[in-house]
XYZ file of C-alpha atoms in Angstrom:
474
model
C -50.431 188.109 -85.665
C -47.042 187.166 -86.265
C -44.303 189.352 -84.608
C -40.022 188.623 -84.559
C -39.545 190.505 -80.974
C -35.728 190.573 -81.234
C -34.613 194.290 -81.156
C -31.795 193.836 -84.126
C -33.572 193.426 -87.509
C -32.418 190.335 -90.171
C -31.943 191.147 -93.758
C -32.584 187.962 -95.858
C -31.319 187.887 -99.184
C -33.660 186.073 -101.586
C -32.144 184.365 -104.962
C -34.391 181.629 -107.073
C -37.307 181.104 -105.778
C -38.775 178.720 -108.532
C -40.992 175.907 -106.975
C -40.188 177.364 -103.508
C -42.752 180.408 -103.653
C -43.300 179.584 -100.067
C -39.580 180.191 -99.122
C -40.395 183.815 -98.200
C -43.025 183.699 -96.232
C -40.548 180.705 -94.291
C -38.166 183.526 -94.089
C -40.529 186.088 -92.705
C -41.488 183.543 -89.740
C -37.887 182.317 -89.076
C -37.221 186.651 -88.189
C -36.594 188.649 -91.500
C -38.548 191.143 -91.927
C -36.455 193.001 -95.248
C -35.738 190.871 -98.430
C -32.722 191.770 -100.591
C -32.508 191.488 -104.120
C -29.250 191.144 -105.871
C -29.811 193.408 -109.095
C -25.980 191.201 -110.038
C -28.222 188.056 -110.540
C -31.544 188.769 -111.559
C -33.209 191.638 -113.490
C -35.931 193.834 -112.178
C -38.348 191.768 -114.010
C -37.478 188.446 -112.794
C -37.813 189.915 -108.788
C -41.202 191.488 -109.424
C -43.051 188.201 -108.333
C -40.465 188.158 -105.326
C -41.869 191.913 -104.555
C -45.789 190.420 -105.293
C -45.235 187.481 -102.706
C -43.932 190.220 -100.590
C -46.375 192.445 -100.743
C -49.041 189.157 -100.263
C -47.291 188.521 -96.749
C -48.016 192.030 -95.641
C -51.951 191.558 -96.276
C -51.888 188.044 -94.893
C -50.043 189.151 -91.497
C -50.899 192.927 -91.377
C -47.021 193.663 -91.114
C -45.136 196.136 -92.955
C -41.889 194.359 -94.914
C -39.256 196.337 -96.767
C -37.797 195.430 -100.037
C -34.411 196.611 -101.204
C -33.014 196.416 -104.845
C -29.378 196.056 -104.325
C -27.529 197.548 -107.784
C -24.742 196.261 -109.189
C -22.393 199.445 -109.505
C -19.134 199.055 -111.690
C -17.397 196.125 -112.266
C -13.225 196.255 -112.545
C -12.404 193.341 -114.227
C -9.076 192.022 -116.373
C -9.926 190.807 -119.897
C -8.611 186.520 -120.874
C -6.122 184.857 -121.514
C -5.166 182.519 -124.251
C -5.444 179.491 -122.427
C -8.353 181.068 -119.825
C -5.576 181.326 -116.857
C -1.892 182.008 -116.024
C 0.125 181.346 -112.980
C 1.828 184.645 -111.654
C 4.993 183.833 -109.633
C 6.616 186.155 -106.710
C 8.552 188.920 -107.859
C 8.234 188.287 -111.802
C 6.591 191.449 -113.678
C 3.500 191.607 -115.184
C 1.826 194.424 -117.510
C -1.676 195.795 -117.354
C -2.692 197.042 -121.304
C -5.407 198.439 -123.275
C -4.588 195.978 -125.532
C -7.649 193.503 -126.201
C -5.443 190.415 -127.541
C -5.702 187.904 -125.375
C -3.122 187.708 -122.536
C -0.505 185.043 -121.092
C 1.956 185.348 -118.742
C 3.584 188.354 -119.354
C 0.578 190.577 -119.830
C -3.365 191.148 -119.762
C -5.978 193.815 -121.059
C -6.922 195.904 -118.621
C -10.140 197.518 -120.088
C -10.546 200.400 -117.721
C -9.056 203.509 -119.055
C -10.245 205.712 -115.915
C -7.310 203.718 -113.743
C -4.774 204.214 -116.419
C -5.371 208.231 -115.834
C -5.007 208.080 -111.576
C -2.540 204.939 -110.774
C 0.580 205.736 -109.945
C 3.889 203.839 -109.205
C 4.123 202.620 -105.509
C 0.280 201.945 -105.853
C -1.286 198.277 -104.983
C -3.499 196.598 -107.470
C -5.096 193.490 -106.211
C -7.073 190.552 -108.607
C -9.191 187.792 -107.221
C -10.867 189.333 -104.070
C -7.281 190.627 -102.935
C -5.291 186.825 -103.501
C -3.218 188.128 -106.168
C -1.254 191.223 -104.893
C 0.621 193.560 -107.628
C 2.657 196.942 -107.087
C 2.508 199.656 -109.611
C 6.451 199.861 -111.264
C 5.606 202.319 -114.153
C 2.307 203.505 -116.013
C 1.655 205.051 -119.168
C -1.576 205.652 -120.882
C -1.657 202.151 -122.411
C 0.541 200.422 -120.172
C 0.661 200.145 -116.122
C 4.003 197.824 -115.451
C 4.077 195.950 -112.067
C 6.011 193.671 -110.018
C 4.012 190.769 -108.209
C 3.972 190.427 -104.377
C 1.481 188.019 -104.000
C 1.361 185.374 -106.805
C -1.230 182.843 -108.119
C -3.866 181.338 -110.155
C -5.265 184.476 -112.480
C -8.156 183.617 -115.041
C -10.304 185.453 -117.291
C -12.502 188.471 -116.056
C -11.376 187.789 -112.639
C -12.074 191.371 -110.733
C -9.199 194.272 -109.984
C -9.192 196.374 -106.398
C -7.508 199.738 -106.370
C -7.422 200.049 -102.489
C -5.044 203.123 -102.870
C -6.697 205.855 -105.085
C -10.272 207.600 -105.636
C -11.138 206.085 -109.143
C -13.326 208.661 -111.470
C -15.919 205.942 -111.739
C -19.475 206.513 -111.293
C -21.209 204.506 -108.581
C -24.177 204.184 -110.916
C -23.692 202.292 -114.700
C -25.929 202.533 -117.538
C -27.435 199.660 -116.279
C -27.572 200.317 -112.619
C -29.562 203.685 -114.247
C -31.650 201.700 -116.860
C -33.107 199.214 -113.557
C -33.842 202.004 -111.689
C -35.962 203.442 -114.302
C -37.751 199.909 -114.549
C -38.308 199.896 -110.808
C -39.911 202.949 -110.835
C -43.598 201.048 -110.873
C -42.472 198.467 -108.231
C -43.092 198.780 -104.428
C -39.099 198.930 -103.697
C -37.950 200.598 -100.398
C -34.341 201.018 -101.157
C -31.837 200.736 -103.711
C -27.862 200.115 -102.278
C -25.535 201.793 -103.978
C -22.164 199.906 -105.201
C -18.845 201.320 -105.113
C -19.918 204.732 -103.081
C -16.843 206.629 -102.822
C -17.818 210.145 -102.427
C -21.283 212.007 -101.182
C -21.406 213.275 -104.461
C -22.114 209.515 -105.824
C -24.953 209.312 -103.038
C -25.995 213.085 -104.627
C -26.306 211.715 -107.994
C -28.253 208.778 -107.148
C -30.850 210.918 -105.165
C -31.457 212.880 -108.412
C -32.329 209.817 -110.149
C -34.116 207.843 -107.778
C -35.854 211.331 -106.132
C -38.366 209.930 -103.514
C -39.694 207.052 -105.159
C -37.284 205.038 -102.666
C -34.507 205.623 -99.958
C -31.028 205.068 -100.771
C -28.542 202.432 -98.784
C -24.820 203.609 -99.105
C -22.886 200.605 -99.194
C -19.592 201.319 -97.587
C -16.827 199.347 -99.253
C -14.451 201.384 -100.400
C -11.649 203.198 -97.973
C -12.015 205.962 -100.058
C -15.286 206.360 -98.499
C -14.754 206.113 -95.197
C -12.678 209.403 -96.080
C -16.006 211.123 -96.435
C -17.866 208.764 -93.786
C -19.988 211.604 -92.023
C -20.767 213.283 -95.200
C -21.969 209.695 -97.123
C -24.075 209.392 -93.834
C -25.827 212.755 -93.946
C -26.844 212.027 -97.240
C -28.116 208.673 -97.202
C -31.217 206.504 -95.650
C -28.698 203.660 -94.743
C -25.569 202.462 -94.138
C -24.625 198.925 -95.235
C -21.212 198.066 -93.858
C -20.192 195.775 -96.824
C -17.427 193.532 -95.352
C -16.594 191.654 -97.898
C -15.318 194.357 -100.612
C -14.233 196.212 -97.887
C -11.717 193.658 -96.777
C -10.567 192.760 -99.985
C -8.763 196.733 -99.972
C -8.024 196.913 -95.816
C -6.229 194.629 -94.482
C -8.101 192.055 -91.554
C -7.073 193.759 -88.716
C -8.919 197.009 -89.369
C -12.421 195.547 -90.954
C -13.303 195.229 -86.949
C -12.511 198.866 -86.441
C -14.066 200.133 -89.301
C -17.490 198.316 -88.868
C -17.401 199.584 -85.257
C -16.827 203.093 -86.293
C -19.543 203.078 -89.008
C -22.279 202.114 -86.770
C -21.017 204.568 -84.409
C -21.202 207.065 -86.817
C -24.400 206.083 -87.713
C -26.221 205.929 -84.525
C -24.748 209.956 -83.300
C -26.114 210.471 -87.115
C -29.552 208.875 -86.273
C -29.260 206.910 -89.681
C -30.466 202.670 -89.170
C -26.829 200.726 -90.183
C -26.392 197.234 -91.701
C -23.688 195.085 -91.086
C -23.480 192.770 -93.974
C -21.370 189.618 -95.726
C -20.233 186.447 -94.483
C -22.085 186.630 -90.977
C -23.208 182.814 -90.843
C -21.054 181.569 -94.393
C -20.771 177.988 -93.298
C -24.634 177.555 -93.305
C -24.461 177.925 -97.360
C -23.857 174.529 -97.292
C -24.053 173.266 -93.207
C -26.671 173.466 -91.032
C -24.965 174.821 -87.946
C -22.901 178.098 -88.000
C -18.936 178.025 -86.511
C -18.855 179.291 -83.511
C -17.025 182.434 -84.757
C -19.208 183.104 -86.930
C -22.302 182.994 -84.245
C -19.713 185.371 -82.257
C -19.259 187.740 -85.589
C -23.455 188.117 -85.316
C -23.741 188.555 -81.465
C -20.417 191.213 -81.512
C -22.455 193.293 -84.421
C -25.490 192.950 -82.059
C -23.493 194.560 -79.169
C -21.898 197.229 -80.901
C -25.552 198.642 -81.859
C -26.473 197.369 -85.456
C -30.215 197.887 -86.490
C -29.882 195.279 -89.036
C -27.679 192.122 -90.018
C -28.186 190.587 -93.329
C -27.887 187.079 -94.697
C -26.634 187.000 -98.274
C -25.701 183.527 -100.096
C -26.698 181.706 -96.878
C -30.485 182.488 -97.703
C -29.993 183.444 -101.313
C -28.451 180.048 -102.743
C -27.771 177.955 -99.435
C -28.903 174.724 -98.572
C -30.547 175.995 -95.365
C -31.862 179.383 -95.928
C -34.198 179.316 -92.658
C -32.347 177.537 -90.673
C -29.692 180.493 -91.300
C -32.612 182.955 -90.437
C -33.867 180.691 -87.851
C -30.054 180.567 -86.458
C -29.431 184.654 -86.456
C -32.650 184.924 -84.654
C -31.307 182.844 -81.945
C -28.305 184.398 -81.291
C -30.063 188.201 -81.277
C -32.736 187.038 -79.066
C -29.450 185.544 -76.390
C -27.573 188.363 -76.441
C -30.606 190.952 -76.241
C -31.348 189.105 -72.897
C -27.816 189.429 -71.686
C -27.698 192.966 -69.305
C -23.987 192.905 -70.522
C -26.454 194.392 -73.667
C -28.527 196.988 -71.734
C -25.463 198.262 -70.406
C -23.564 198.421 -73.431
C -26.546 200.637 -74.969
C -26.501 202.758 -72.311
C -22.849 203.279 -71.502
C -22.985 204.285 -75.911
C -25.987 206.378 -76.025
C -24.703 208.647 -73.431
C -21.599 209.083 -75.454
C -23.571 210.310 -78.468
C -23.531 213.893 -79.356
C -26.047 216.311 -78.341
C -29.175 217.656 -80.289
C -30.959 220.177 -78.796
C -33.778 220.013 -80.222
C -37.420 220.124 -78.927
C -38.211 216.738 -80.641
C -34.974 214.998 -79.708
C -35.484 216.148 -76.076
C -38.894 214.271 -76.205
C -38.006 211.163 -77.742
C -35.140 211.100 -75.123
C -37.231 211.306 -72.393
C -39.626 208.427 -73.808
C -36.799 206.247 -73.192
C -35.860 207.988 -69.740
C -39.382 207.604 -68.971
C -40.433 204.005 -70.462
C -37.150 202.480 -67.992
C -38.312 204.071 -65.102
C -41.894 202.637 -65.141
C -41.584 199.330 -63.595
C -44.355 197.860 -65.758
C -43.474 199.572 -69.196
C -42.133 196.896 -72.038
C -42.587 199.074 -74.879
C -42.450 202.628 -76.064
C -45.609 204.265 -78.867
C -44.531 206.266 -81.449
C -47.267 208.525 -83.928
C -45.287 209.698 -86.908
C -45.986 211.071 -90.317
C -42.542 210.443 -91.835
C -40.600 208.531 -89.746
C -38.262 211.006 -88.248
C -40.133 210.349 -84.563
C -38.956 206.209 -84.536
C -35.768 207.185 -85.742
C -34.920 209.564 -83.063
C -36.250 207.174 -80.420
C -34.377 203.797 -81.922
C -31.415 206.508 -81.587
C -32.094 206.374 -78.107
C -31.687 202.308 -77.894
C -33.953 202.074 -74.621
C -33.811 198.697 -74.971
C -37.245 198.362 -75.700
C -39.602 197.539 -78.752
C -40.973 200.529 -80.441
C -44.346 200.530 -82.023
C -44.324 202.903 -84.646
C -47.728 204.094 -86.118
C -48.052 206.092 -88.724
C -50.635 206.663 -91.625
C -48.326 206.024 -94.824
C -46.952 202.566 -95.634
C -43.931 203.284 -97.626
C -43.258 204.641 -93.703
C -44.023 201.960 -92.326
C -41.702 199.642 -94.589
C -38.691 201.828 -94.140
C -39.178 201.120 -90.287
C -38.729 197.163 -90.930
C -34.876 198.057 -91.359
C -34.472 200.137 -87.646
C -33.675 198.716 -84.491
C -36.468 197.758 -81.953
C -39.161 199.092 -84.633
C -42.281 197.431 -85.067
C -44.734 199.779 -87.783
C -47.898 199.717 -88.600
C -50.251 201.839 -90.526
C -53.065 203.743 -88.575
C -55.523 206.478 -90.449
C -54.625 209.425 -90.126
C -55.317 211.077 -86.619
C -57.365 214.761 -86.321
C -58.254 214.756 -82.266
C -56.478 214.545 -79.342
C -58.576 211.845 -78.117
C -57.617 209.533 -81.219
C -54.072 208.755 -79.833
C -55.450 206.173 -76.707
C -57.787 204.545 -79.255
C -55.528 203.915 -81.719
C -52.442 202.862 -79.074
C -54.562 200.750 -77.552
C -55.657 198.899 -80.787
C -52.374 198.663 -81.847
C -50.662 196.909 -78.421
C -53.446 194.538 -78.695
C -52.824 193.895 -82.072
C -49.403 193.220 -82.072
C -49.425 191.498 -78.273
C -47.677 194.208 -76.988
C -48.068 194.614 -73.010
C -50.954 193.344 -70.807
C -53.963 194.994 -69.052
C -52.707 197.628 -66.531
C -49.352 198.207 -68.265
C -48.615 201.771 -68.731
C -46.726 202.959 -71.606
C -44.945 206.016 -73.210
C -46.297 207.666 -76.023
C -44.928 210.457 -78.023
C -46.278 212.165 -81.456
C -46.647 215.657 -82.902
C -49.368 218.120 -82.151
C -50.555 219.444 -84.722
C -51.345 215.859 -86.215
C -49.571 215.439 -89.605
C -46.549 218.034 -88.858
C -43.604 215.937 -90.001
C -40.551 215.800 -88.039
C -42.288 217.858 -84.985
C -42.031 215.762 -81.976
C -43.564 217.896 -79.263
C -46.091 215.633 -77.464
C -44.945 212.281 -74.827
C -47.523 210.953 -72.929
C -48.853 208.262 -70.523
C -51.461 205.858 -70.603
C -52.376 202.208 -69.079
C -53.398 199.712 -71.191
């Protein structure tokens, strides 16, 4: 039985896989335990035999992996030029049109009518992930004039940022719509949502996908962390997308933002993901910088449930060595008290829930620390809602969730500490010691004579009714 016992979970992201169909299962024993697939790169039918592989590793290792379908969302891009690329100088002006015609240094199509209808002058435009930096001088509905502040190399279909306004864009495309209908047979956990800039994008997405799978909210626009709690409340997860979100903030306050999302996000009980450029260098070297292995353990301290590779794994030279790598520097810094201490000092700062079930899943932790020879907390649950409000908790612990559903048990692969696994569905009383028991040894949690918590609902199957915390030995 094959278990990563770091508390923080790894999101691989898996690109080609042809002639390497043992690259995931390398993945899954370096520490992942969810798989991304970039719906940018691949179609749905091309990442079904990633999902089948999957799906194989959970019947060879009796684990419980999740799979999320990451969608594409809008694309802003300019049109091309003449001679494929321009040079735009410091201070000259340059016009944004609906014209088609190819453009040159004067001018480009701008095929996007929906920013034509909100930009205004004063407003920042930036092209090429935020290198080229333009401010609005006049618009009209075919033209947007603008002065350049930030010059340099512009070619064809290169991608526009509008850090300043909420565009009237749609976080889901025809496309994005079209895959999620083709999913519908596949076992996928999650689909993240592109370009989220209102909870009424996460709203429209839920109608669409319904329960078939959660939804990740990928936060990288500032216009969404406007409506931060509201996205949260209305989502499975929260992916704090660093990349896009940097291109429209400036440095400085990516830090700050990440660190209040997951602090949003753990008052909200929601699992968060901090995402992009965590160990970049390994795309092509086998060691990370050592600010980038600092970038991994500070995401670690702050509370993360998840960190995710993306090209590093995806189209790198040394995709488990990258895994292999993040694993490392969890494990370190989950040793470090500095860590416990850090948990502790947040969890007491987050708000209060009054709740029957919340006050039981906060005394599991209370509990579990105070027993000298507890290492890990139980958890029964029909829907997940039990693990979740424990992992809120962060006793520092591993948390063995059990329930009877597997599409459960997969969503638990993304939250902190969370170890699932599927158990049949319990009638009696007396079933809980059985079935704990079973699962510890299973999973090589705890030795003979250890006691640990458990917590579950009475009656059995009740979802989200947390009324039961109990103590046995092993």
């Amino acid at each position: 039985m094959h278990r990563n016992s770091n508390l923080c979970k790894i999101v691989a992201t898996i690109g080609r896989i042809d002639g390497r169909e043992d690259l995931i299962e390398k993945l899954y024993l370096a520490g992942a335990t969810v798989f991304r697939m970039n719906l940018s790169h691949a179609s749905v039918a091309e990442n079904a035999k990633k999902i089948e592989i999957i799906r194989g590793l959970e019947k060879k290792y009796d684990c419980a992996l999740g799979v999320i379908f990451d969608l594409q969302g809008p694309k802003l891009r300019v049109g091309v030029f003449e001679n494929e690329s321009v040079v735009l100088k410091d201070g000259q002006e340059f016009i944004l049109d609906m014209n088609p015609k190819p453009g040159d240094e004067t001018r480009v199509n701008l095929p996007h009518k929906e920013i034509f209808e909100v930009i205004k002058p004063g407003n920042i435009l930036l092209f090429n992930d935020g290198l080229i930096r333009v401010e609005v001088l006049s618009v009209t509905p075919e033209e947007i004039k603008t002065k350049v502040i930030n010059g340099g190399v512009l070619s064809d279909h290169k991608g526009v940022n509008v850090p300043d306004v909420s565009l009237p864009i749609s976080a889901l495309t025809e496309k994005d719509m079209e895959q999620i209908k083709q999913a519908a047979e596949l076992d996928v956990d999650w689909f993240a949502l592109s370009f989220v800039q209102k909870p009424e994008d996460v709203v429209f997405a839920r109608q669409l996908i319904k329960s078939k799978a959660g939804i990740i909210s990928k936060i990288e626009k500032p216009s969404a962390i406007e409506h931060l709690d509201k996205i949260i409340e209305y989502s499975d997860v929260i992916m704090v997308a660093r990349g896009d979100l940097g291109v429209e903030l400036s440095p400085e306050k990516v830090p700050v933002m990440q660190r209040r999302i997951i602090t949003k996000c753990r008052e909200a009980g929601k699992p968060v993901i901090v995402a992009t450029q965590m160990l970049e260098s390994m795309i092509s070297n086998v060691n990370p910088t050592r600010a980038e292995a600092s970038d991994v353990a500070t995401a670690v301290y702050e509370g993360a449930d998840a960190v995710m590779l993306s090209a590093e794994t995806a189209s790198g030279q040394h995709p488990v060595e990258a895994v292999s790598t993040m694993c490392r520097i969890i494990k370190t810094v989950e040793a470090e008290p500095m860590f416990k201490d850090n948990m502790k000092a947040n969890t007491s700062s987050l708000g209060d829930d009054s709740s029957s079930a919340a006050a039981i899943t906060t005394a599991a932790g209370v509990v579990a620390n105070l027993i000298a020879l507890s290492d890990f907390i139980i958890n029964f649950t029909d829907s997940g809602t039990t693990t979740l409000r424990t992992a809120r908790q962060r006793p520092c612990l591993p948390i063995l969730s059990l329930t009877p559903h597997i599409d459960v048990a997969r969503k638990m692969s993304v939250v902190c500490a969370v170890t699932a696994m599927v158990v049949n569905d319990l009638t009696r009383f007396e079933d809980i010691e059985r079935e704990a028991r079973a699962a510890a040894k299973k999973f090589g949690f705890g030795e003979k004579g250890t006691q640990v918590v458990v917590t579950a609902g009475i009656p059995f199957g009740s979802s989200g009714d947390t009324n039961l915390l109990y103590v046995i030995t092993l």
